[in-house]
mmCIF file of C-alpha atoms and ligand atoms in Angstrom:
data_model
loop_
_atom_site.group_PDB
_atom_site.id
_atom_site.type_symbol
_atom_site.label_atom_id
_atom_site.label_comp_id
_atom_site.label_asym_id
_atom_site.label_seq_id
_atom_site.Cartn_x
_atom_site.Cartn_y
_atom_site.Cartn_z
ATOM 1 C CA VAL A 15 -146.862 147.583 -280.686
ATOM 2 C CA THR A 16 -145.983 143.782 -280.391
ATOM 3 C CA LYS A 17 -148.055 143.312 -283.429
ATOM 4 C CA LYS A 18 -145.830 145.851 -285.307
ATOM 5 C CA ARG A 19 -142.636 143.948 -284.132
ATOM 6 C CA THR A 20 -143.846 140.712 -285.258
ATOM 7 C CA THR A 21 -144.398 141.783 -288.712
ATOM 8 C CA MET A 22 -141.177 143.610 -289.014
ATOM 9 C CA PHE A 23 -138.869 140.698 -287.612
ATOM 10 C CA ARG A 24 -141.023 137.920 -289.230
ATOM 11 C CA VAL A 25 -139.082 134.954 -290.381
ATOM 12 C CA PRO A 26 -140.008 133.537 -293.822
ATOM 13 C CA GLY A 27 -140.918 130.232 -294.161
ATOM 14 C CA ALA A 28 -139.529 127.744 -296.695
ATOM 15 C CA ASP A 29 -141.909 128.390 -299.537
ATOM 16 C CA GLU A 30 -141.511 132.059 -299.211
ATOM 17 C CA LEU A 31 -137.736 131.758 -299.559
ATOM 18 C CA LEU A 32 -138.025 129.605 -302.195
ATOM 19 C CA ARG A 33 -140.322 131.994 -304.229
ATOM 20 C CA GLY A 34 -138.193 134.877 -303.486
ATOM 21 C CA SER A 35 -135.094 133.107 -304.988
ATOM 22 C CA LEU A 36 -137.197 132.092 -307.950
ATOM 23 C CA LEU A 37 -138.247 135.420 -308.561
ATOM 24 C CA HIS A 38 -134.799 136.872 -308.008
ATOM 25 C CA MET A 39 -133.456 134.177 -310.527
ATOM 26 C CA SER A 40 -136.068 135.458 -313.224
ATOM 27 C CA ASP A 41 -134.027 138.182 -313.731
ATOM 28 C CA SER A 42 -130.869 136.377 -314.329
ATOM 29 C CA ARG A 43 -130.015 136.802 -318.173
ATOM 30 C CA ALA A 44 -127.288 134.092 -317.990
ATOM 31 C CA LEU A 45 -129.914 131.495 -316.616
ATOM 32 C CA ALA A 46 -132.373 132.722 -319.231
ATOM 33 C CA HIS A 47 -129.974 132.201 -322.117
ATOM 34 C CA TRP A 48 -128.840 128.708 -320.895
ATOM 35 C CA LEU A 49 -132.649 127.603 -320.282
ATOM 36 C CA THR A 50 -134.143 128.924 -323.507
ATOM 37 C CA HIS A 51 -131.461 127.133 -325.594
ATOM 38 C CA ASN A 52 -131.771 124.004 -323.732
ATOM 39 C CA PRO A 53 -133.983 121.439 -325.389
ATOM 40 C CA LEU A 54 -135.073 120.154 -322.002
ATOM 41 C CA GLY A 55 -135.918 123.636 -320.986
ATOM 42 C CA ARG A 56 -137.722 124.404 -324.225
ATOM 43 C CA ARG A 57 -140.086 121.253 -323.632
ATOM 44 C CA LEU A 58 -140.800 122.208 -320.091
ATOM 45 C CA ALA A 59 -141.785 125.592 -320.875
ATOM 46 C CA THR A 60 -144.453 123.834 -323.132
ATOM 47 C CA ARG A 61 -146.468 123.448 -319.415
ATOM 48 C CA PHE A 62 -147.131 127.025 -319.189
ATOM 49 C CA VAL A 63 -146.485 128.508 -322.854
ATOM 50 C CA ALA A 64 -148.652 127.831 -326.066
ATOM 51 C CA GLY A 65 -145.538 127.384 -328.287
ATOM 52 C CA GLU A 66 -142.873 129.895 -329.729
ATOM 53 C CA ASP A 67 -144.774 130.995 -332.923
ATOM 54 C CA LEU A 68 -148.113 132.706 -333.438
ATOM 55 C CA ASP A 69 -149.459 129.500 -335.397
ATOM 56 C CA SER A 70 -149.144 127.314 -332.196
ATOM 57 C CA ALA A 71 -150.713 130.003 -330.045
ATOM 58 C CA ILE A 72 -153.688 130.460 -332.492
ATOM 59 C CA ASP A 73 -154.117 126.499 -332.857
ATOM 60 C CA ALA A 74 -154.166 126.500 -328.800
ATOM 61 C CA VAL A 75 -156.719 129.235 -329.024
ATOM 62 C CA ARG A 76 -158.820 127.196 -331.089
ATOM 63 C CA VAL A 77 -158.686 123.866 -328.741
ATOM 64 C CA LEU A 78 -159.741 126.111 -326.027
ATOM 65 C CA ASN A 79 -162.737 127.772 -327.947
ATOM 66 C CA SER A 80 -163.667 124.274 -328.872
ATOM 67 C CA LYS A 81 -164.367 123.976 -324.941
ATOM 68 C CA GLY A 82 -166.189 126.996 -324.465
ATOM 69 C CA ILE A 83 -163.190 128.740 -323.339
ATOM 70 C CA THR A 84 -162.245 132.237 -324.633
ATOM 71 C CA ALA A 85 -158.338 133.422 -324.757
ATOM 72 C CA SER A 86 -155.933 136.665 -324.013
ATOM 73 C CA LEU A 87 -152.763 135.906 -326.296
ATOM 74 C CA ASP A 88 -149.701 137.291 -324.908
ATOM 75 C CA HIS A 89 -146.479 137.729 -327.079
ATOM 76 C CA LEU A 90 -144.048 136.985 -324.434
ATOM 77 C CA GLY A 91 -141.222 139.567 -323.941
ATOM 78 C CA GLU A 92 -140.696 142.477 -321.364
ATOM 79 C CA ALA A 93 -138.184 144.980 -319.840
ATOM 80 C CA ILE A 94 -137.029 146.244 -323.520
ATOM 81 C CA THR A 95 -134.218 148.751 -323.332
ATOM 82 C CA ASN A 96 -133.577 149.275 -326.867
ATOM 83 C CA PRO A 97 -136.136 151.717 -328.977
ATOM 84 C CA ALA A 98 -135.959 149.639 -332.160
ATOM 85 C CA GLU A 99 -137.029 146.653 -330.188
ATOM 86 C CA ALA A 100 -139.961 147.956 -328.817
ATOM 87 C CA ILE A 101 -141.146 149.526 -332.207
ATOM 88 C CA ASP A 102 -140.902 145.845 -333.678
ATOM 89 C CA ALA A 103 -142.824 144.377 -330.513
ATOM 90 C CA ALA A 104 -145.554 146.687 -331.135
ATOM 91 C CA GLY A 105 -145.398 146.009 -335.054
ATOM 92 C CA GLY A 106 -145.805 142.410 -333.644
ATOM 93 C CA TYR A 107 -148.871 143.202 -331.918
ATOM 94 C CA VAL A 108 -150.663 145.045 -334.878
ATOM 95 C CA ALA A 109 -149.805 141.769 -336.774
ATOM 96 C CA ILE A 110 -151.175 139.665 -334.286
ATOM 97 C CA LEU A 111 -154.157 141.385 -334.605
ATOM 98 C CA GLY A 112 -154.612 141.183 -337.932
ATOM 99 C CA ARG A 113 -154.263 137.440 -337.679
ATOM 100 C CA LEU A 114 -156.959 137.335 -334.810
ATOM 101 C CA ASN A 115 -159.093 138.948 -336.926
ATOM 102 C CA GLN A 116 -158.404 136.445 -340.196
ATOM 103 C CA SER A 117 -158.642 133.293 -338.270
ATOM 104 C CA GLY A 118 -162.124 134.061 -336.409
ATOM 105 C CA VAL A 119 -160.760 132.573 -332.856
ATOM 106 C CA ASP A 120 -162.222 134.216 -329.920
ATOM 107 C CA SER A 121 -159.433 136.111 -328.317
ATOM 108 C CA ASN A 122 -158.153 139.452 -327.313
ATOM 109 C CA VAL A 123 -154.616 140.388 -326.648
ATOM 110 C CA SER A 124 -152.702 141.127 -323.169
ATOM 111 C CA LEU A 125 -149.245 143.010 -323.452
ATOM 112 C CA LYS A 126 -146.480 144.459 -321.198
ATOM 113 C CA LEU A 127 -145.679 148.160 -321.093
ATOM 114 C CA THR A 128 -142.019 147.313 -320.473
ATOM 115 C CA GLN A 129 -142.046 145.410 -323.899
ATOM 116 C CA MET A 130 -143.604 148.733 -325.626
ATOM 117 C CA GLY A 131 -140.511 150.946 -324.413
ATOM 118 C CA LEU A 132 -141.847 152.419 -320.931
ATOM 119 C CA ASP A 133 -138.263 151.910 -319.474
ATOM 120 C CA ILE A 134 -137.056 153.675 -322.070
ATOM 121 C CA SER A 135 -139.332 156.667 -322.739
ATOM 122 C CA ILE A 136 -143.141 157.216 -321.942
ATOM 123 C CA THR A 137 -143.466 159.040 -325.374
ATOM 124 C CA LEU A 138 -142.020 155.755 -327.314
ATOM 125 C CA CYS A 139 -144.049 153.657 -325.266
ATOM 126 C CA LEU A 140 -147.482 155.900 -325.677
ATOM 127 C CA ASP A 141 -146.569 156.102 -329.439
ATOM 128 C CA ASN A 142 -146.249 152.302 -329.783
ATOM 129 C CA LEU A 143 -149.400 151.715 -327.684
ATOM 130 C CA ILE A 144 -151.429 154.099 -329.860
ATOM 131 C CA ARG A 145 -150.482 152.131 -332.863
ATOM 132 C CA ILE A 146 -151.955 148.679 -331.442
ATOM 133 C CA LEU A 147 -155.031 150.428 -329.916
ATOM 134 C CA GLU A 148 -155.662 152.017 -333.235
ATOM 135 C CA LYS A 149 -155.515 148.673 -334.921
ATOM 136 C CA ALA A 150 -157.444 147.227 -332.235
ATOM 137 C CA GLN A 151 -160.314 150.017 -332.739
ATOM 138 C CA GLU A 152 -160.438 149.152 -336.510
ATOM 139 C CA ILE A 153 -161.461 145.614 -335.887
ATOM 140 C CA GLY A 154 -163.309 145.828 -332.574
ATOM 141 C CA GLN A 155 -160.584 144.275 -330.743
ATOM 142 C CA PHE A 156 -159.615 144.688 -326.981
ATOM 143 C CA VAL A 157 -156.211 145.232 -325.333
ATOM 144 C CA ARG A 158 -155.411 144.482 -321.818
ATOM 145 C CA PHE A 159 -152.156 146.136 -320.238
ATOM 146 C CA ASP A 160 -150.832 143.631 -317.933
ATOM 147 C CA MET A 161 -149.331 145.024 -314.385
ATOM 148 C CA GLU A 162 -145.699 144.555 -313.702
ATOM 149 C CA SER A 163 -143.461 145.228 -310.722
ATOM 150 C CA SER A 164 -144.294 148.031 -308.225
ATOM 151 C CA HIS A 165 -141.438 150.094 -309.926
ATOM 152 C CA HIS A 166 -143.797 150.487 -312.774
ATOM 153 C CA THR A 167 -147.372 150.540 -311.405
ATOM 154 C CA SER A 168 -147.641 154.463 -311.361
ATOM 155 C CA ASP A 169 -146.261 154.808 -314.736
ATOM 156 C CA ILE A 170 -148.581 151.885 -316.136
ATOM 157 C CA LEU A 171 -151.730 153.455 -314.554
ATOM 158 C CA ARG A 172 -150.704 157.030 -315.823
ATOM 159 C CA VAL A 173 -150.105 155.630 -319.396
ATOM 160 C CA PHE A 174 -153.546 154.045 -319.191
ATOM 161 C CA GLU A 175 -155.268 157.006 -318.018
ATOM 162 C CA ASP A 176 -153.684 159.101 -320.878
ATOM 163 C CA VAL A 177 -154.923 156.662 -323.671
ATOM 164 C CA TRP A 178 -158.483 156.286 -321.729
ATOM 165 C CA GLN A 179 -158.729 160.228 -321.968
ATOM 166 C CA ARG A 180 -157.625 160.184 -325.845
ATOM 167 C CA GLY A 181 -160.978 157.915 -326.519
ATOM 168 C CA TYR A 182 -159.157 154.618 -326.612
ATOM 169 C CA SER A 183 -162.015 152.583 -324.360
ATOM 170 C CA ASN A 184 -161.113 149.475 -326.209
ATOM 171 C CA CYS A 185 -158.677 148.756 -323.411
ATOM 172 C CA GLY A 186 -158.214 147.613 -319.908
ATOM 173 C CA ILE A 187 -155.768 147.268 -316.740
ATOM 174 C CA VAL A 188 -154.598 144.458 -314.391
ATOM 175 C CA LEU A 189 -154.473 145.531 -310.764
ATOM 176 C CA GLN A 190 -152.681 143.237 -307.890
ATOM 177 C CA ALA A 191 -154.476 142.485 -304.504
ATOM 178 C CA TYR A 192 -150.950 142.150 -302.893
ATOM 179 C CA LEU A 193 -150.430 145.827 -302.964
ATOM 180 C CA GLN A 194 -151.485 148.079 -300.265
ATOM 181 C CA ARG A 195 -152.227 150.862 -302.463
ATOM 182 C CA THR A 196 -154.697 148.749 -304.754
ATOM 183 C CA GLU A 197 -157.892 149.613 -302.976
ATOM 184 C CA ARG A 198 -157.534 153.070 -304.112
ATOM 185 C CA ASP A 199 -156.522 152.244 -307.634
ATOM 186 C CA VAL A 200 -159.562 150.060 -307.759
ATOM 187 C CA ASP A 201 -161.572 152.961 -306.710
ATOM 188 C CA TRP A 202 -159.955 155.127 -309.420
ATOM 189 C CA ALA A 203 -160.373 152.458 -312.068
ATOM 190 C CA ILE A 204 -164.310 152.246 -311.200
ATOM 191 C CA GLU A 205 -164.798 156.222 -311.438
ATOM 192 C CA LEU A 206 -162.729 156.137 -314.630
ATOM 193 C CA GLY A 207 -165.199 153.343 -315.885
ATOM 194 C CA CYS A 208 -162.604 151.007 -317.285
ATOM 195 C CA ARG A 209 -162.377 147.067 -317.109
ATOM 196 C CA VAL A 210 -159.915 145.648 -314.509
ATOM 197 C CA ARG A 211 -158.424 142.268 -314.279
ATOM 198 C CA LEU A 212 -157.904 141.680 -310.774
ATOM 199 C CA CYS A 213 -155.237 139.511 -309.766
ATOM 200 C CA LYS A 214 -153.260 138.570 -306.456
ATOM 201 C CA GLY A 215 -149.937 139.662 -308.044
ATOM 202 C CA ALA A 216 -146.850 138.178 -309.301
ATOM 203 C CA TYR A 217 -143.413 139.450 -308.509
ATOM 204 C CA ALA A 218 -141.143 140.022 -305.324
ATOM 205 C CA GLU A 219 -142.605 143.034 -303.320
ATOM 206 C CA PRO A 220 -141.214 144.174 -299.897
ATOM 207 C CA PRO A 221 -143.803 143.885 -296.620
ATOM 208 C CA THR A 222 -143.684 147.713 -296.664
ATOM 209 C CA ILE A 223 -145.829 148.033 -299.731
ATOM 210 C CA ALA A 224 -147.353 144.453 -299.978
ATOM 211 C CA PHE A 225 -149.834 142.237 -297.913
ATOM 212 C CA ASP A 226 -148.515 138.974 -296.598
ATOM 213 C CA LYS A 227 -150.443 135.743 -298.083
ATOM 214 C CA ALA A 228 -153.370 136.061 -295.765
ATOM 215 C CA GLY A 229 -153.745 139.782 -296.226
ATOM 216 C CA THR A 230 -153.738 139.353 -299.960
ATOM 217 C CA ASP A 231 -156.298 136.796 -300.291
ATOM 218 C CA LEU A 232 -158.758 139.054 -298.103
ATOM 219 C CA ASN A 233 -157.919 141.907 -299.965
ATOM 220 C CA TYR A 234 -158.642 140.228 -303.298
ATOM 221 C CA VAL A 235 -162.352 139.161 -302.000
ATOM 222 C CA LYS A 236 -162.816 142.608 -300.752
ATOM 223 C CA LEU A 237 -161.780 144.187 -304.110
ATOM 224 C CA ALA A 238 -163.624 141.281 -306.125
ATOM 225 C CA ARG A 239 -166.770 142.392 -304.440
ATOM 226 C CA LYS A 240 -166.455 146.181 -305.200
ATOM 227 C CA LEU A 241 -165.492 145.361 -309.145
ATOM 228 C CA LEU A 242 -168.441 143.338 -309.377
ATOM 229 C CA ASP A 243 -170.485 145.775 -307.424
ATOM 230 C CA ALA A 244 -169.599 148.442 -309.820
ATOM 231 C CA GLY A 245 -170.543 146.670 -312.711
ATOM 232 C CA HIS A 246 -167.634 147.391 -315.471
ATOM 233 C CA TYR A 247 -167.203 143.438 -316.301
ATOM 234 C CA PRO A 248 -164.310 142.923 -314.265
ATOM 235 C CA GLY A 249 -161.750 139.830 -315.140
ATOM 236 C CA LEU A 250 -161.234 137.942 -311.777
ATOM 237 C CA ALA A 251 -158.052 136.181 -312.351
ATOM 238 C CA THR A 252 -157.147 133.525 -309.793
ATOM 239 C CA HIS A 253 -156.933 129.583 -309.491
ATOM 240 C CA ASP A 254 -157.687 129.961 -305.869
ATOM 241 C CA LEU A 255 -160.697 127.532 -305.367
ATOM 242 C CA ARG A 256 -161.650 129.068 -302.201
ATOM 243 C CA ILE A 257 -162.100 132.343 -303.612
ATOM 244 C CA ILE A 258 -163.801 130.999 -306.483
ATOM 245 C CA ARG A 259 -166.536 129.673 -304.183
ATOM 246 C CA GLN A 260 -166.857 132.686 -302.581
ATOM 247 C CA VAL A 261 -167.563 134.650 -305.411
ATOM 248 C CA GLU A 262 -169.931 131.820 -306.822
ATOM 249 C CA GLY A 263 -171.486 132.078 -303.521
ATOM 250 C CA TRP A 264 -172.619 135.960 -304.163
ATOM 251 C CA GLN A 265 -174.552 134.494 -307.252
ATOM 252 C CA PRO A 266 -173.120 137.268 -309.454
ATOM 253 C CA ASP A 267 -174.897 137.497 -312.959
ATOM 254 C CA PRO A 268 -172.444 135.168 -315.163
ATOM 255 C CA ALA A 269 -172.853 137.738 -318.083
ATOM 256 C CA SER A 270 -171.548 140.706 -315.977
ATOM 257 C CA PHE A 271 -167.871 139.312 -315.335
ATOM 258 C CA GLU A 272 -165.246 136.676 -316.416
ATOM 259 C CA PHE A 273 -163.105 134.135 -314.426
ATOM 260 C CA GLN A 274 -159.523 134.364 -316.080
ATOM 261 C CA MET A 275 -156.890 131.541 -315.625
ATOM 262 C CA LEU A 276 -153.422 130.758 -317.136
ATOM 263 C CA TYR A 277 -153.039 128.392 -319.840
ATOM 264 C CA GLY A 278 -152.299 125.009 -318.575
ATOM 265 C CA VAL A 279 -153.026 125.678 -315.094
ATOM 266 C CA ARG A 280 -155.930 124.091 -313.247
ATOM 267 C CA THR A 281 -157.628 122.827 -316.551
ATOM 268 C CA GLU A 282 -160.156 120.778 -314.645
ATOM 269 C CA LEU A 283 -161.296 123.661 -312.685
ATOM 270 C CA GLN A 284 -161.564 125.586 -315.981
ATOM 271 C CA ARG A 285 -163.614 123.321 -317.396
ATOM 272 C CA ARG A 286 -165.912 122.831 -314.516
ATOM 273 C CA LEU A 287 -166.533 126.668 -314.334
ATOM 274 C CA VAL A 288 -167.724 126.475 -318.152
ATOM 275 C CA GLY A 289 -169.942 123.607 -317.425
ATOM 276 C CA ASP A 290 -171.400 125.524 -314.700
ATOM 277 C CA GLY A 291 -172.264 128.404 -316.943
ATOM 278 C CA TYR A 292 -169.667 131.055 -316.046
ATOM 279 C CA ARG A 293 -167.369 133.010 -318.761
ATOM 280 C CA LEU A 294 -163.677 131.859 -318.607
ATOM 281 C CA ARG A 295 -160.573 133.488 -320.237
ATOM 282 C CA ALA A 296 -157.190 131.614 -320.560
ATOM 283 C CA TYR A 297 -154.384 133.811 -320.439
ATOM 284 C CA VAL A 298 -152.182 132.310 -323.456
ATOM 285 C CA PRO A 299 -148.534 133.413 -323.662
ATOM 286 C CA PHE A 300 -146.507 132.311 -326.835
ATOM 287 C CA GLY A 301 -142.879 133.419 -328.071
ATOM 288 C CA SER A 302 -139.260 132.321 -327.162
ATOM 289 C CA ASP A 303 -138.816 134.839 -324.623
ATOM 290 C CA TRP A 304 -140.640 132.665 -322.138
ATOM 291 C CA TYR A 305 -138.013 132.405 -319.483
ATOM 292 C CA ALA A 306 -139.056 135.196 -316.897
ATOM 293 C CA TYR A 307 -142.850 133.868 -317.156
ATOM 294 C CA PHE A 308 -141.839 130.743 -316.882
ATOM 295 C CA MET A 309 -139.740 131.411 -313.340
ATOM 296 C CA ARG A 310 -142.859 133.132 -312.141
ATOM 297 C CA ARG A 311 -145.016 130.304 -312.519
ATOM 298 C CA LEU A 312 -142.683 127.955 -311.013
ATOM 299 C CA ALA A 313 -142.461 130.431 -308.001
ATOM 300 C CA GLU A 314 -146.202 130.235 -307.568
ATOM 301 C CA ARG A 315 -146.280 126.754 -306.594
ATOM 302 C CA PRO A 316 -143.221 124.353 -305.217
ATOM 303 C CA ALA A 317 -144.617 121.227 -306.899
ATOM 304 C CA ASN A 318 -143.990 122.734 -310.033
ATOM 305 C CA LEU A 319 -140.377 123.463 -309.015
ATOM 306 C CA MET A 320 -140.229 119.541 -307.831
ATOM 307 C CA PHE A 321 -141.683 118.577 -311.417
ATOM 308 C CA PHE A 322 -139.204 120.812 -313.029
ATOM 309 C CA LEU A 323 -136.269 119.164 -310.911
ATOM 310 C CA THR A 324 -137.217 115.650 -311.197
ATOM 311 C CA GLN A 325 -137.373 116.169 -315.248
ATOM 312 C CA LEU A 326 -134.120 118.059 -314.980
ATOM 313 C CA LYS A 327 -132.388 115.213 -313.155
ATOM 314 C CA ASP A 328 -133.878 112.667 -315.341
ATOM 315 C CA ALA A 329 -132.158 114.238 -318.179
ATOM 316 C CA LEU A 330 -128.863 114.332 -316.792
ATOM 317 C CA PRO A 331 -126.011 111.867 -317.745
ATOM 318 C CA VAL A 332 -125.859 109.151 -314.954
ATOM 319 C CA SER A 333 -122.318 109.421 -313.152
ATOM 320 C CA ARG A 334 -120.605 106.250 -312.576
HETATM 321 P P1 LIG B 416 -152.636 131.354 -305.465
HETATM 322 O O1 LIG B 416 -151.163 131.570 -305.797
HETATM 323 O O2 LIG B 416 -152.917 131.278 -303.944
HETATM 324 O O3 LIG B 416 -152.876 129.654 -306.160
HETATM 325 C C1 LIG B 416 -154.013 128.900 -305.451
HETATM 326 C C2 LIG B 416 -153.987 127.764 -306.333
HETATM 327 O O4 LIG B 416 -153.883 127.660 -307.556
HETATM 328 C C3 LIG B 416 -152.873 127.004 -305.967
HETATM 329 O O5 LIG B 416 -152.731 126.241 -304.747
HETATM 330 C C4 LIG B 416 -152.536 125.759 -306.955
HETATM 331 O O6 LIG B 416 -153.301 125.013 -306.736
HETATM 332 C C5 LIG B 416 -152.955 126.665 -308.149
HETATM 333 N N1 LIG B 416 -152.145 127.464 -308.917
HETATM 334 C C6 LIG B 416 -151.800 128.736 -308.847
HETATM 335 N N2 LIG B 416 -150.571 129.204 -309.409
HETATM 336 C C7 LIG B 416 -150.112 127.885 -309.912
HETATM 337 C C8 LIG B 416 -149.186 127.634 -311.050
HETATM 338 N N3 LIG B 416 -148.545 128.233 -311.436
HETATM 339 N N4 LIG B 416 -149.012 126.496 -311.432
HETATM 340 C C9 LIG B 416 -149.853 125.355 -310.978
HETATM 341 N N5 LIG B 416 -150.842 125.764 -310.087
HETATM 342 C C10 LIG B 416 -151.046 127.075 -309.700
HETATM 343 N N6 LIG B 416 -150.008 138.904 -312.434
HETATM 344 C C11 LIG B 416 -149.372 139.862 -312.112
HETATM 345 O O7 LIG B 416 -148.426 140.659 -311.469
HETATM 346 N N7 LIG B 416 -149.402 140.853 -313.312
HETATM 347 C C12 LIG B 416 -150.610 140.697 -314.325
HETATM 348 O O8 LIG B 416 -150.807 140.905 -315.312
HETATM 349 C C13 LIG B 416 -151.147 139.254 -314.130
HETATM 350 N N8 LIG B 416 -152.207 138.648 -315.146
HETATM 351 C C14 LIG B 416 -152.341 137.501 -315.032
HETATM 352 C C15 LIG B 416 -153.536 136.954 -315.582
HETATM 353 C C16 LIG B 416 -154.033 135.985 -315.450
HETATM 354 C C17 LIG B 416 -155.537 135.441 -316.301
HETATM 355 C C18 LIG B 416 -153.748 135.193 -314.364
HETATM 356 C C19 LIG B 416 -154.915 134.103 -313.912
HETATM 357 C C20 LIG B 416 -153.084 135.445 -313.277
HETATM 358 C C21 LIG B 416 -152.136 136.628 -313.780
HETATM 359 N N9 LIG B 416 -151.302 136.968 -312.942
HETATM 360 C C22 LIG B 416 -150.518 138.307 -313.123
HETATM 361 C C23 LIG B 416 -150.529 136.096 -311.843
HETATM 362 C C24 LIG B 416 -151.111 136.363 -310.657
HETATM 363 O O9 LIG B 416 -150.909 137.380 -310.164
HETATM 364 C C25 LIG B 416 -150.799 135.193 -309.497
HETATM 365 O O10 LIG B 416 -149.566 135.190 -309.564
HETATM 366 C C26 LIG B 416 -151.349 133.595 -310.013
HETATM 367 O O11 LIG B 416 -152.542 133.946 -310.661
HETATM 368 C C27 LIG B 416 -151.166 133.046 -309.125
HETATM 369 O O12 LIG B 416 -152.289 133.455 -307.844
HETATM 370 P P2 LIG B 416 -153.635 132.689 -307.761
HETATM 371 O O13 LIG B 416 -154.681 133.654 -307.497
HETATM 372 O O14 LIG B 416 -154.033 131.575 -308.785
HETATM 373 O O15 LIG B 416 -153.564 131.895 -306.055
#
């Protein structure tokens, strides 16, 4: 009983409050408009975003490939509410797959189902995905469905299972260790035989459904072990050195999984893992709709916010 009380009335720490506020701000259209139209904002975004157009993203992938790192391209965009925009976004991905094929770089793609129209209708989202998966199948490519906030988890998994049962096995899912439901979802994915990218989770979720930081880390390790044992080539997406060291300690076959990290984050560690013979895939986002992605990256690490505020302060006119 005492334990339950402590959890219910736990006072959030400063980092947690900051994280919550930044994640809350990531939904603000006014802030998004201001920051993405601000030259300084655009410059700061290059810390995490490979550029605003596909050419810049492909250049970034070429540089990564030259260091032995593969990639997953994400054309930024989410929470689309207009059907024409969702259809355009799907067409954009078909074109990206075509360009990847021509350019010969080593990269697959990651996409968000709310960019494909999930919030409008499941049928529209499915039609859009099937267009993309058909193109991907034609050229032997792989498509990863990113995971979004818990409002969408069940729908994303349902749509994924639907396309999988239709025979599109060239796609994989993402599961988030911070959700209490995820162990069941991992079992479901293992049963299905699909590839899973395991991450901690990047959205603001209530304690009724999500673990705290320590619980998330423990769950991550437990689920990583399960996925490695099941043998469907999991992607272990984390920059957490303690977890990475734990995985290394299990001495898994380096060809049976890949580590995954975000573009621009812990690049030294990325290089070290490649040097040690592990497979490493970088998640490379590009496009002009970078605001929500950028805010989630700031929320993950308070030092990122300090860096951002210092740059902002230096750019402001000095008042006399
Ligand atoms: P943790 O947050 O504990 O960070 C460990 C250490 O890594 C930090 O101490 C810091 O040194 C470094 N670090 C982490 N984030 C950093 C940052 N932004 N800037 C600088 N340093 C940082 N989430 C989701 O909900 N759905 C998804 O589909 C995906 N997809 C995805 C793909 C890939 C390839 C990765 C790596 C991550 C995701 N994520 C995601 C994001 C994920 O859920 C999580 O928010 C971040 O990876 C941060 O968690 P870590 O596991 O790195 O641990």
